[in-house]
């Protein structure tokens, strides 16, 4: 007779969840545990001596050592091995994904001595100005848009006041890695709402990070708003009856608990006050998710709140900006073809490497679209998840506005979380018996190919995004010494920190002026500069900043002839009215005062 464990007051012994490991499974087990620390160790070792001054057409791709790429391959292989074994703990899968985030997004931060990317420096200047003015910044000119959507900047200003920090530059450098790590939580929540297959969920996460080449993750309102967008979307999916996973005895969802809805509306409000485009993307996503009638008890309350909050904000606080640009907004509505193609920059004058990486970016984006559509067609079960609706939601906005030529990239970014899951559903079979051979042979090739496309888009322009201490010091000299209303002249906007005190100084970027003025600069560089500095006096001089990153921008994009800066540097020492006031091997600053004519007033 079998012993009755319950009768003797002891719990029945649970059967082991998995049979004993085979030799191959044991090898995979230890490969997973060794792959992560080894690959991260090799990655850190590879960053010890990287010749950053060697970056040109392809940015970091030209100077990263072979050990960096070995670490990337090992990390990808280790993740694929982890996917092949159901007994791999979720912590290891999370570790590999976080390792991928660190490898991609922390590499520039660890390599560069200063903050990366000119727009991140601009946003530091906005935070600084809002701290100085305790709110709205007067005389903001082209920066006035930030007065109308100040949420991100005011949040950072509040943080600086609370902590006593002088500037956000210290933590702004880590924003790409930190923002992507935070994004992991809503991604997991979103994917787990539609699948309980752990390998499919983590595979989709890996594909998302492997294809997110757009680079909207720096210190900016859009990275903050995108994180909130994904959080709101994931929480909405959690409530959708169409996304609910069938579990025995599970209570059917289909509405919002009041406290949760209130919390989500607060997140929506934070989006609305921080960024003009993201609320529209959220509205489009909620409209798409409302198409199935069963979803409307969840989507319609949130949609109504988003529309009302956006309308109130745009007609009150942001009215000044919208009223000025209303004509452009209405004209865009009847130019869908132009809106779609506005993001495809002409490549005729660009450097050869930039032409190559532009085509690789387009190829990666097209590959994601093709694979996602194929996943939708082949894996019919994905049609019930709501993710296809989320993937196509940005298309209406792509058709109605160009958003300064960036709408194509933004539409790709907002569609990518859903598209990545559809790609994963196509690539990762539901039959567990087919996982191991495919995971160890096919998936590393596919994942590495996607990562290869990513690094071209993400690292290919680092010759411009990287700044030296000398360039930062040149900009600091100008902002500290220029009297109010002094004109600051640059070839391009790639001068780190030059926008500090932007409410006090007009700024001119010569590469983006009227074509006639640009041609005059090309024909006669000194005359082309003095045309914009006319009337400068001792009390209100003009300052011209020439620097390495500006030269590189002209070379990579073709915005100006490559020798423009060199010709200026040769001519200015003998040009009347110009005095060199700062010089470094990477930057030079000239002070200009209109010369007095012989025997008379200026």
Coordinates of C-alpha atoms in Angstrom, one line a residue:
X1 CA 0.0 0.0 0.0
X2 CA 1.2 3.5 -0.8
X3 CA 1.9 5.8 2.1
X4 CA -0.7 8.5 2.5
X5 CA 1.4 11.6 3.0
X6 CA -1.7 13.8 3.8
X7 CA -2.8 11.4 6.5
X8 CA 0.6 11.7 8.2
X9 CA 0.5 15.5 8.2
X10 CA 3.2 15.9 5.5
X11 CA 2.9 17.5 2.1
X12 CA 3.2 15.1 -0.9
X13 CA 6.6 15.3 -2.5
X14 CA 6.5 17.3 -5.6
X15 CA 7.8 15.7 -8.8
X16 CA 10.8 17.5 -10.3
X17 CA 9.7 20.0 -12.9
X18 CA 12.3 18.9 -15.4
X19 CA 14.1 15.6 -16.0
X20 CA 17.8 15.4 -15.3
X21 CA 20.0 17.4 -17.6
X22 CA 21.8 15.7 -20.5
X23 CA 25.4 16.5 -21.2
X24 CA 24.5 19.0 -24.0
X25 CA 22.0 20.7 -21.6
X26 CA 24.7 20.9 -18.9
X27 CA 27.1 22.5 -21.5
X28 CA 24.4 25.1 -22.4
X29 CA 23.7 25.7 -18.7
X30 CA 27.3 26.7 -18.1
X31 CA 27.6 28.6 -21.4
X32 CA 24.8 30.9 -20.3
X33 CA 26.4 31.6 -17.0
X34 CA 29.8 32.2 -18.5
X35 CA 28.8 34.1 -21.6
X36 CA 27.4 37.1 -19.9
X37 CA 30.3 38.1 -17.6
X38 CA 32.9 37.1 -20.2
X39 CA 31.3 39.2 -22.9
X40 CA 30.8 42.2 -20.6
X41 CA 34.4 41.9 -19.4
X42 CA 35.7 41.8 -23.0
X43 CA 33.6 44.8 -23.8
X44 CA 35.0 46.9 -21.0
X45 CA 38.5 45.9 -21.9
X46 CA 37.9 46.9 -25.5
X47 CA 37.2 50.5 -24.5
X48 CA 40.6 51.1 -22.8
X49 CA 42.3 52.7 -25.8
X50 CA 40.0 53.8 -28.7
X51 CA 41.5 56.4 -31.1
X52 CA 38.5 58.8 -31.2
X53 CA 40.3 61.3 -33.4
X54 CA 40.2 58.6 -36.2
X55 CA 36.4 58.9 -36.6
X56 CA 35.3 60.1 -40.0
X57 CA 32.6 58.7 -42.5
X58 CA 31.5 55.8 -40.3
X59 CA 32.0 57.3 -36.9
X60 CA 32.7 54.8 -34.1
X61 CA 32.6 51.9 -36.5
X62 CA 36.0 52.9 -37.8
X63 CA 37.8 53.0 -34.4
X64 CA 36.2 50.4 -32.2
X65 CA 38.7 47.5 -31.8
X66 CA 38.0 43.9 -32.8
X67 CA 37.6 42.9 -29.2
X68 CA 34.4 45.0 -29.0
X69 CA 32.9 43.0 -31.9
X70 CA 34.0 39.8 -30.3
X71 CA 32.1 40.8 -27.1
X72 CA 29.0 41.6 -29.2
X73 CA 29.1 38.2 -30.8
X74 CA 29.6 36.4 -27.5
X75 CA 26.8 38.3 -25.9
X76 CA 24.4 37.5 -28.7
X77 CA 25.4 33.8 -28.7
X78 CA 25.0 33.6 -25.0
X79 CA 21.5 35.1 -25.2
X80 CA 20.5 32.6 -28.0
X81 CA 21.8 29.7 -25.8
X82 CA 19.7 31.0 -22.9
X83 CA 16.6 31.1 -25.1
X84 CA 17.2 27.5 -26.1
X85 CA 16.8 26.2 -22.5
X86 CA 13.5 26.5 -20.7
X87 CA 15.3 26.1 -17.4
X88 CA 17.3 29.3 -17.8
X89 CA 16.1 31.6 -15.1
X90 CA 14.5 34.9 -16.2
X91 CA 17.2 36.8 -14.4
X92 CA 19.8 35.6 -16.9
X93 CA 17.7 36.7 -19.8
X94 CA 17.2 40.1 -18.2
X95 CA 21.0 40.2 -17.6
X96 CA 21.7 39.6 -21.3
X97 CA 19.2 42.3 -22.4
X98 CA 20.7 44.8 -19.9
X99 CA 24.1 43.8 -21.1
X100 CA 23.0 44.6 -24.7
X101 CA 21.7 48.0 -23.6
X102 CA 24.9 48.7 -21.8
X103 CA 27.1 47.6 -24.7
X104 CA 25.1 49.8 -27.3
X105 CA 24.2 52.8 -25.3
X106 CA 26.9 53.2 -22.6
X107 CA 29.8 52.8 -25.0
X108 CA 29.8 56.5 -26.1
X109 CA 29.3 57.7 -22.5
X110 CA 32.3 55.7 -21.3
X111 CA 34.5 56.7 -24.3
X112 CA 33.7 60.5 -24.6
X113 CA 35.1 63.0 -22.1
X114 CA 32.1 65.3 -22.6
X115 CA 28.4 65.0 -23.2
X116 CA 27.4 63.5 -26.6
X117 CA 25.2 65.2 -29.2
X118 CA 24.6 68.9 -29.8
X119 CA 20.8 68.6 -29.1
X120 CA 21.5 67.2 -25.6
X121 CA 23.6 70.4 -25.0
X122 CA 20.7 72.5 -26.2
X123 CA 18.4 70.9 -23.8
X124 CA 20.8 71.5 -20.9
X125 CA 20.7 75.2 -21.9
X126 CA 16.9 75.2 -21.7
X127 CA 17.0 73.6 -18.2
X128 CA 19.6 76.2 -17.1
X129 CA 17.5 79.1 -18.5
X130 CA 14.3 77.9 -16.8
X131 CA 16.2 77.7 -13.5
X132 CA 17.5 81.2 -13.9
X133 CA 14.1 82.6 -14.8
X134 CA 12.2 80.4 -12.5
X135 CA 9.9 79.3 -15.3
X136 CA 9.1 80.7 -18.7
X137 CA 12.2 82.1 -20.5
X138 CA 11.7 85.5 -22.2
X139 CA 13.3 86.3 -25.6
X140 CA 13.6 82.6 -26.4
X141 CA 13.1 83.1 -30.1
X142 CA 13.4 79.6 -31.8
X143 CA 13.6 78.1 -28.4
X144 CA 10.2 79.4 -27.5
X145 CA 8.7 75.9 -28.3
X146 CA 10.1 74.7 -25.0
X147 CA 8.2 77.4 -23.1
X148 CA 5.0 75.8 -24.6
X149 CA 5.9 72.2 -23.7
X150 CA 8.1 72.7 -20.6
X151 CA 7.3 69.5 -18.6
X152 CA 10.6 67.7 -19.1
X153 CA 12.7 70.8 -18.5
X154 CA 10.7 71.9 -15.4
X155 CA 11.1 68.4 -14.0
X156 CA 14.8 68.6 -14.4
X157 CA 14.9 72.1 -13.0
X158 CA 13.0 70.9 -9.9
X159 CA 15.5 68.1 -9.5
X160 CA 18.5 70.5 -9.7
X161 CA 16.9 72.8 -7.1
X162 CA 16.1 69.9 -4.8
X163 CA 19.6 68.3 -5.1
X164 CA 21.6 71.5 -5.2
X165 CA 23.4 70.5 -8.5
X166 CA 24.6 73.3 -10.7
X167 CA 23.8 71.5 -14.0
X168 CA 22.3 68.3 -15.4
X169 CA 25.3 67.6 -17.6
X170 CA 26.6 64.9 -15.2
X171 CA 23.6 62.6 -15.4
X172 CA 22.5 63.7 -18.9
X173 CA 25.4 61.8 -20.4
X174 CA 23.9 58.5 -19.0
X175 CA 20.4 59.2 -20.3
X176 CA 20.6 56.8 -23.3
X177 CA 21.5 53.8 -21.2
X178 CA 19.2 54.7 -18.3
X179 CA 16.2 55.5 -20.5
X180 CA 16.6 52.2 -22.4
X181 CA 16.9 50.3 -19.2
X182 CA 13.7 51.8 -17.9
X183 CA 12.0 51.0 -21.1
X184 CA 12.5 47.3 -20.4
X185 CA 9.7 47.3 -17.8
X186 CA 6.8 48.5 -20.0
X187 CA 8.1 46.3 -22.9
X188 CA 7.9 43.2 -20.7
X189 CA 4.5 44.2 -19.4
X190 CA 3.2 44.7 -23.0
X191 CA 4.5 41.5 -24.3
X192 CA 3.4 39.4 -21.3
X193 CA -0.1 40.7 -21.9
X194 CA -0.2 38.8 -25.2
X195 CA 2.0 35.8 -24.6
X196 CA 3.1 33.5 -21.8
X197 CA 5.9 32.1 -23.8
X198 CA 8.9 33.4 -22.0
X199 CA 11.2 32.9 -24.9
X200 CA 8.9 34.8 -27.3
X201 CA 8.7 37.7 -24.8
X202 CA 12.4 38.0 -24.3
X203 CA 13.1 37.4 -28.0
X204 CA 10.8 40.3 -28.9
X205 CA 12.6 42.5 -26.3
X206 CA 16.0 41.6 -27.8
X207 CA 14.7 42.4 -31.3
X208 CA 13.4 45.8 -30.2
X209 CA 16.7 46.9 -28.8
X210 CA 18.5 45.4 -31.9
X211 CA 16.4 47.5 -34.3
X212 CA 16.0 50.8 -32.4
X213 CA 18.5 52.7 -34.5
X214 CA 16.6 56.1 -34.6
X215 CA 18.5 57.5 -31.5
X216 CA 15.7 59.3 -29.8
X217 CA 16.9 58.3 -26.4
X218 CA 19.3 61.1 -25.4
X219 CA 18.6 63.9 -22.9
X220 CA 15.4 65.2 -24.5
X221 CA 11.6 65.5 -24.0
X222 CA 10.9 62.9 -26.6
X223 CA 12.8 60.2 -24.8
X224 CA 11.0 61.0 -21.6
X225 CA 7.6 61.1 -23.4
X226 CA 8.2 57.9 -25.3
X227 CA 8.9 56.1 -22.0
X228 CA 5.6 57.4 -20.6
X229 CA 3.9 56.5 -23.9
X230 CA 5.0 52.9 -23.6
X231 CA 4.0 52.7 -19.9
X232 CA 0.5 54.0 -20.7
X233 CA 0.2 51.6 -23.7
X234 CA 1.3 48.6 -21.7
X235 CA -1.1 49.4 -18.8
X236 CA -3.9 49.8 -21.3
X237 CA -3.1 46.4 -22.9
X238 CA -3.1 44.9 -19.5
X239 CA -6.8 45.9 -19.2
X240 CA -7.9 44.9 -22.7
X241 CA -10.1 41.8 -22.9
X242 CA -8.7 41.0 -26.3
X243 CA -5.2 40.8 -24.8
X244 CA -6.1 38.9 -21.7
X245 CA -4.5 35.5 -21.5
X246 CA -7.0 32.7 -20.8
X247 CA -6.3 31.2 -17.4
X248 CA -8.6 28.9 -15.5
X249 CA -10.8 30.9 -13.2
X250 CA -9.4 34.2 -14.3
X251 CA -11.7 37.2 -14.0
X252 CA -12.4 38.8 -17.3
X253 CA -11.1 42.3 -17.6
X254 CA -12.7 45.0 -19.7
X255 CA -12.5 48.2 -17.6
X256 CA -10.3 50.4 -15.4
X257 CA -10.1 50.3 -11.6
X258 CA -10.6 54.0 -10.7
X259 CA -7.3 54.4 -8.9
X260 CA -5.3 52.9 -11.9
X261 CA -7.2 55.0 -14.4
X262 CA -6.4 58.1 -12.4
X263 CA -2.7 57.2 -12.2
X264 CA -2.6 56.6 -16.0
X265 CA -4.3 60.0 -16.7
X266 CA -1.5 61.6 -14.6
X267 CA 1.0 60.0 -16.9
X268 CA -0.9 61.2 -20.0
X269 CA -0.9 64.7 -18.5
X270 CA 2.9 64.5 -18.2
X271 CA 3.1 63.5 -21.8
X272 CA 0.9 66.3 -22.9
X273 CA 2.9 69.0 -21.2
X274 CA 6.3 67.7 -22.3
X275 CA 6.1 67.0 -26.1
X276 CA 3.9 68.1 -28.9
X277 CA 4.0 64.9 -31.0
X278 CA 3.7 62.1 -28.5
X279 CA 0.1 62.9 -27.3
X280 CA -1.0 62.7 -31.0
X281 CA 0.8 59.3 -31.3
X282 CA -1.0 58.1 -28.2
X283 CA -4.4 59.3 -29.5
X284 CA -3.8 57.5 -32.8
X285 CA -2.8 54.3 -30.9
X286 CA -5.9 54.5 -28.7
X287 CA -8.2 55.1 -31.8
X288 CA -6.7 52.0 -33.5
X289 CA -7.1 49.9 -30.4
X290 CA -10.8 51.1 -30.2
X291 CA -11.7 49.5 -33.5
X292 CA -12.6 46.1 -31.9
X293 CA -15.8 46.8 -29.9
X294 CA -14.7 44.7 -27.0
X295 CA -11.8 47.0 -26.3
X296 CA -13.8 50.2 -26.0
X297 CA -14.6 50.0 -22.3
X298 CA -10.9 50.4 -21.7
X299 CA -9.7 52.6 -24.6
X300 CA -12.5 55.2 -24.8
X301 CA -12.1 56.6 -21.3
X302 CA -8.4 56.9 -21.8
X303 CA -8.8 58.3 -25.3
X304 CA -11.3 60.9 -24.1
X305 CA -8.9 62.0 -21.3
X306 CA -6.0 62.3 -23.8
X307 CA -8.0 64.3 -26.3
X308 CA -9.3 66.7 -23.7
X309 CA -6.0 67.2 -22.0
X310 CA -4.2 67.8 -25.4
X311 CA -6.9 70.2 -26.6
X312 CA -6.8 72.2 -23.4
X313 CA -3.0 72.5 -23.4
X314 CA -2.8 73.3 -27.1
X315 CA -5.4 76.0 -27.0
X316 CA -4.0 77.7 -23.9
X317 CA -0.3 77.3 -23.0
X318 CA 0.8 76.2 -26.4
X319 CA -1.5 78.5 -28.3
X320 CA 1.3 81.0 -29.1
X321 CA 3.3 78.3 -31.0
X322 CA 0.4 76.7 -32.7
X323 CA -1.1 79.9 -33.9
X324 CA 2.2 80.9 -35.6
X325 CA 2.6 77.5 -37.3
X326 CA -1.1 76.8 -38.1
X327 CA -0.6 77.6 -41.8
X328 CA 2.2 75.0 -42.1
X329 CA 0.1 72.5 -40.2
X330 CA -2.9 72.9 -42.5
X331 CA -0.8 72.8 -45.7
X332 CA 0.8 69.5 -44.6
X333 CA -2.7 67.9 -44.5
X334 CA -2.9 67.9 -48.3
X335 CA 0.7 66.8 -49.0
X336 CA 0.9 63.2 -47.7
X337 CA 3.4 62.1 -50.3
X338 CA 5.7 65.0 -49.4
X339 CA 5.3 64.2 -45.7
X340 CA 6.3 60.6 -46.1
X341 CA 9.4 61.4 -48.2
X342 CA 10.6 64.4 -46.2
X343 CA 12.7 62.2 -44.0
X344 CA 14.6 60.7 -46.9
X345 CA 17.4 63.3 -47.1
X346 CA 19.2 63.8 -50.4
X347 CA 22.5 62.0 -50.4
X348 CA 24.2 63.6 -53.4
X349 CA 26.6 65.9 -51.4
X350 CA 27.1 63.5 -48.4
X351 CA 30.3 61.7 -47.6
X352 CA 30.5 58.1 -49.1
X353 CA 30.3 56.5 -45.7
X354 CA 27.1 58.5 -44.9
X355 CA 25.5 57.4 -48.1
X356 CA 26.3 53.8 -47.2
X357 CA 24.9 54.0 -43.6
X358 CA 21.8 55.8 -44.9
X359 CA 21.0 52.9 -47.2
X360 CA 21.7 50.4 -44.3
X361 CA 19.3 52.3 -42.1
X362 CA 16.6 52.1 -44.7
X363 CA 17.3 48.5 -45.3
X364 CA 17.0 47.7 -41.6
X365 CA 13.7 49.5 -41.3
X366 CA 12.4 47.8 -44.4
X367 CA 13.5 44.4 -43.1
X368 CA 11.6 45.0 -39.8
X369 CA 8.5 46.0 -41.8
X370 CA 8.6 43.0 -44.1
X371 CA 9.3 40.5 -41.3
X372 CA 6.5 42.1 -39.1
X373 CA 4.0 41.9 -42.0
X374 CA 5.0 38.3 -42.7
X375 CA 4.6 37.5 -39.0
X376 CA 1.1 38.9 -39.1
X377 CA 0.2 36.8 -42.1
X378 CA 1.8 33.6 -41.0
X379 CA 1.1 33.6 -37.2
X380 CA -2.6 34.1 -37.3
X381 CA -2.9 34.1 -33.5
X382 CA -1.1 37.5 -33.4
X383 CA -4.1 39.1 -35.0
X384 CA -6.1 38.7 -31.8
X385 CA -3.5 40.5 -29.7
X386 CA -4.0 44.1 -30.7
X387 CA -0.3 44.5 -31.5
X388 CA -1.0 44.8 -35.3
X389 CA -3.3 47.7 -34.6
X390 CA -0.5 49.3 -32.5
X391 CA 2.0 48.8 -35.2
X392 CA 0.0 50.6 -37.9
X393 CA -1.3 53.4 -35.6
X394 CA 1.5 55.9 -36.5
X395 CA 0.7 55.7 -40.2
X396 CA -2.1 58.4 -40.2
X397 CA 0.3 60.9 -38.6
X398 CA 3.0 60.0 -41.1
X399 CA 0.6 61.0 -43.8
X400 CA -0.6 64.3 -42.4
X401 CA 2.6 66.0 -41.2
X402 CA 6.3 65.9 -41.9
X403 CA 7.4 67.1 -38.4
X404 CA 10.4 68.8 -39.8
X405 CA 11.4 65.8 -41.9
X406 CA 11.5 63.5 -38.8
X407 CA 8.0 62.0 -39.0
X408 CA 9.2 58.9 -40.9
X409 CA 11.7 58.1 -38.2
X410 CA 9.3 58.8 -35.3
X411 CA 6.6 56.6 -36.9
X412 CA 9.1 53.8 -37.1
X413 CA 10.1 54.3 -33.5
X414 CA 6.5 54.2 -32.2
X415 CA 5.6 51.2 -34.4
X416 CA 8.7 49.3 -33.4
X417 CA 7.6 47.8 -30.0
X418 CA 4.6 46.1 -31.7
X419 CA 6.6 45.2 -34.9
X420 CA 9.4 43.6 -32.8
X421 CA 6.9 41.2 -31.3
X422 CA 5.5 40.3 -34.7
X423 CA 9.0 39.6 -35.9
X424 CA 9.7 37.5 -32.9
X425 CA 6.5 35.6 -33.4
X426 CA 7.6 34.8 -36.9
X427 CA 11.2 33.7 -36.0
X428 CA 10.6 31.9 -32.7
X429 CA 8.5 28.7 -33.2
X430 CA 5.8 27.7 -30.8
X431 CA 7.0 24.1 -30.9
X432 CA 9.5 23.8 -28.0
X433 CA 11.2 20.8 -29.7
X434 CA 12.3 23.0 -32.6
X435 CA 13.8 25.7 -30.4
X436 CA 17.2 24.2 -29.6
X437 CA 18.6 23.7 -33.2
X438 CA 17.2 26.9 -34.5
X439 CA 18.2 28.9 -31.5
X440 CA 21.8 27.7 -31.8
X441 CA 22.2 28.1 -35.6
X442 CA 19.7 30.4 -37.2
X443 CA 18.9 32.9 -34.5
X444 CA 22.5 34.1 -33.9
X445 CA 22.8 34.9 -37.6
X446 CA 19.5 36.8 -37.7
X447 CA 20.1 38.7 -34.4
X448 CA 23.7 39.6 -35.4
X449 CA 22.4 40.8 -38.8
X450 CA 19.9 43.1 -37.0
X451 CA 22.5 44.4 -34.6
X452 CA 24.8 45.0 -37.5
X453 CA 22.2 47.3 -39.1
X454 CA 21.7 49.0 -35.7
X455 CA 25.3 50.0 -35.1
X456 CA 25.5 51.7 -38.5
X457 CA 22.6 53.9 -37.7
X458 CA 23.5 54.5 -34.1
X459 CA 27.3 54.9 -34.3
X460 CA 27.7 56.1 -37.9
X461 CA 27.5 59.8 -37.1
X462 CA 29.6 59.9 -34.0
X463 CA 32.3 62.0 -35.6
X464 CA 29.8 64.9 -35.3
X465 CA 28.2 63.8 -32.1
X466 CA 31.5 63.6 -30.2
X467 CA 33.0 66.7 -28.7
X468 CA 36.4 67.4 -27.2
X469 CA 37.1 69.4 -24.1
X470 CA 38.6 72.1 -26.2
X471 CA 35.3 72.6 -28.1
X472 CA 33.4 72.8 -24.9
X473 CA 35.9 75.3 -23.5
X474 CA 35.6 77.5 -26.7
X475 CA 31.8 77.6 -26.3
X476 CA 32.1 78.4 -22.6
X477 CA 34.5 81.3 -23.4
X478 CA 32.0 82.8 -25.7
X479 CA 29.0 82.5 -23.3
X480 CA 31.0 83.9 -20.4
X481 CA 32.6 86.8 -22.2
X482 CA 30.0 87.9 -24.8
X483 CA 28.0 91.0 -23.6
X484 CA 24.2 90.8 -23.9
X485 CA 22.9 91.1 -27.5
X486 CA 26.2 90.0 -29.0
X487 CA 25.7 88.0 -32.2
X488 CA 27.2 84.5 -32.1
X489 CA 28.1 83.1 -35.5
X490 CA 28.8 79.4 -36.4
X491 CA 29.0 77.3 -39.5
X492 CA 26.6 74.7 -38.1
X493 CA 24.9 74.1 -34.7
X494 CA 27.5 71.5 -33.6
X495 CA 29.1 73.6 -30.8
X496 CA 28.6 72.1 -27.4
X497 CA 27.2 74.5 -24.9
X498 CA 27.0 77.5 -27.2
X499 CA 23.2 77.9 -26.5
X500 CA 23.8 78.7 -22.8
X501 CA 22.1 82.1 -22.2
X502 CA 20.2 81.7 -25.5
X503 CA 17.8 84.4 -24.2
X504 CA 20.6 86.9 -24.3
X505 CA 22.4 86.3 -27.6
X506 CA 21.1 86.0 -31.2
X507 CA 22.7 83.0 -33.0
X508 CA 23.4 82.5 -36.7
X509 CA 24.2 79.2 -38.4
X510 CA 25.7 80.0 -41.7
X511 CA 25.1 76.7 -43.4
X512 CA 21.4 77.0 -43.1
X513 CA 20.8 80.6 -44.4
X514 CA 19.4 81.7 -47.7
X515 CA 21.2 80.0 -50.6
X516 CA 22.5 83.4 -51.8
X517 CA 24.1 84.1 -48.5
X518 CA 25.6 80.6 -48.4
X519 CA 27.0 81.1 -51.9
X520 CA 28.6 84.4 -50.8
X521 CA 30.2 82.6 -47.9
X522 CA 31.6 80.0 -50.3
X523 CA 32.9 82.7 -52.8
X524 CA 34.3 85.0 -50.1
X525 CA 34.3 83.5 -46.6
X526 CA 35.3 86.7 -44.8
X527 CA 32.6 88.8 -46.6
X528 CA 30.1 86.0 -46.0
X529 CA 30.7 86.2 -42.2
X530 CA 30.8 90.0 -42.0
X531 CA 27.5 90.3 -43.7
X532 CA 25.9 88.7 -40.6
X533 CA 28.1 90.6 -38.2
X534 CA 27.5 94.1 -39.6
X535 CA 27.1 96.8 -37.0
X536 CA 29.0 95.0 -34.3
X537 CA 30.5 97.5 -31.7
X538 CA 32.8 97.3 -28.7
X539 CA 29.8 97.1 -26.4
X540 CA 28.0 94.6 -28.7
X541 CA 30.6 92.6 -30.7
X542 CA 30.1 89.5 -32.7
X543 CA 31.8 86.2 -32.1
X544 CA 32.7 83.6 -34.7
X545 CA 33.2 80.0 -33.5
X546 CA 35.0 77.5 -35.7
X547 CA 35.5 73.9 -34.5
X548 CA 36.3 70.4 -35.4
X549 CA 32.7 69.1 -35.1
X550 CA 31.4 71.8 -37.4
X551 CA 34.1 71.0 -40.0
X552 CA 33.1 67.3 -39.7
X553 CA 29.4 68.2 -40.2
X554 CA 30.2 70.0 -43.4
X555 CA 32.2 67.1 -44.7
X556 CA 29.7 64.4 -43.7
X557 CA 26.5 66.2 -44.9
X558 CA 27.8 68.4 -47.7
X559 CA 26.0 71.4 -46.1
X560 CA 29.1 73.5 -46.9
X561 CA 32.2 72.8 -49.0
X562 CA 34.8 70.9 -46.9
X563 CA 37.4 73.7 -47.2
X564 CA 35.2 76.5 -45.9
X565 CA 36.5 76.4 -42.4
X566 CA 40.1 76.1 -43.6
X567 CA 39.8 79.1 -45.8
X568 CA 38.3 81.1 -43.0
X569 CA 41.0 80.2 -40.6
X570 CA 43.6 81.3 -43.2
X571 CA 42.0 84.6 -44.0
X572 CA 40.7 85.8 -40.7
X573 CA 44.0 86.7 -39.0
X574 CA 44.5 89.5 -41.6
X575 CA 40.8 90.5 -41.9
X576 CA 39.9 93.9 -40.5
X577 CA 37.8 93.9 -37.4
X578 CA 38.6 90.3 -36.4
X579 CA 40.6 89.4 -33.3
X580 CA 41.4 85.9 -32.2
X581 CA 40.4 85.6 -28.6
X582 CA 40.5 81.8 -28.0
X583 CA 42.5 79.1 -29.7
X584 CA 42.7 75.3 -29.2
X585 CA 43.7 72.5 -31.6
X586 CA 40.0 71.7 -32.0
X587 CA 38.4 75.2 -31.8
X588 CA 39.1 78.8 -32.4
X589 CA 37.0 81.9 -31.5
X590 CA 37.2 85.3 -33.2
X591 CA 35.8 88.5 -31.9
X592 CA 34.5 91.0 -34.5
X593 CA 33.9 94.7 -34.2
X594 CA 33.0 96.7 -37.3
X595 CA 36.2 98.6 -38.2
X596 CA 36.2 102.4 -38.2
X597 CA 36.8 104.0 -41.6
X598 CA 39.9 106.2 -41.8
X599 CA 39.2 109.5 -40.0
X600 CA 35.5 108.9 -39.4
X601 CA 32.9 107.2 -37.3
X602 CA 32.0 103.5 -37.9

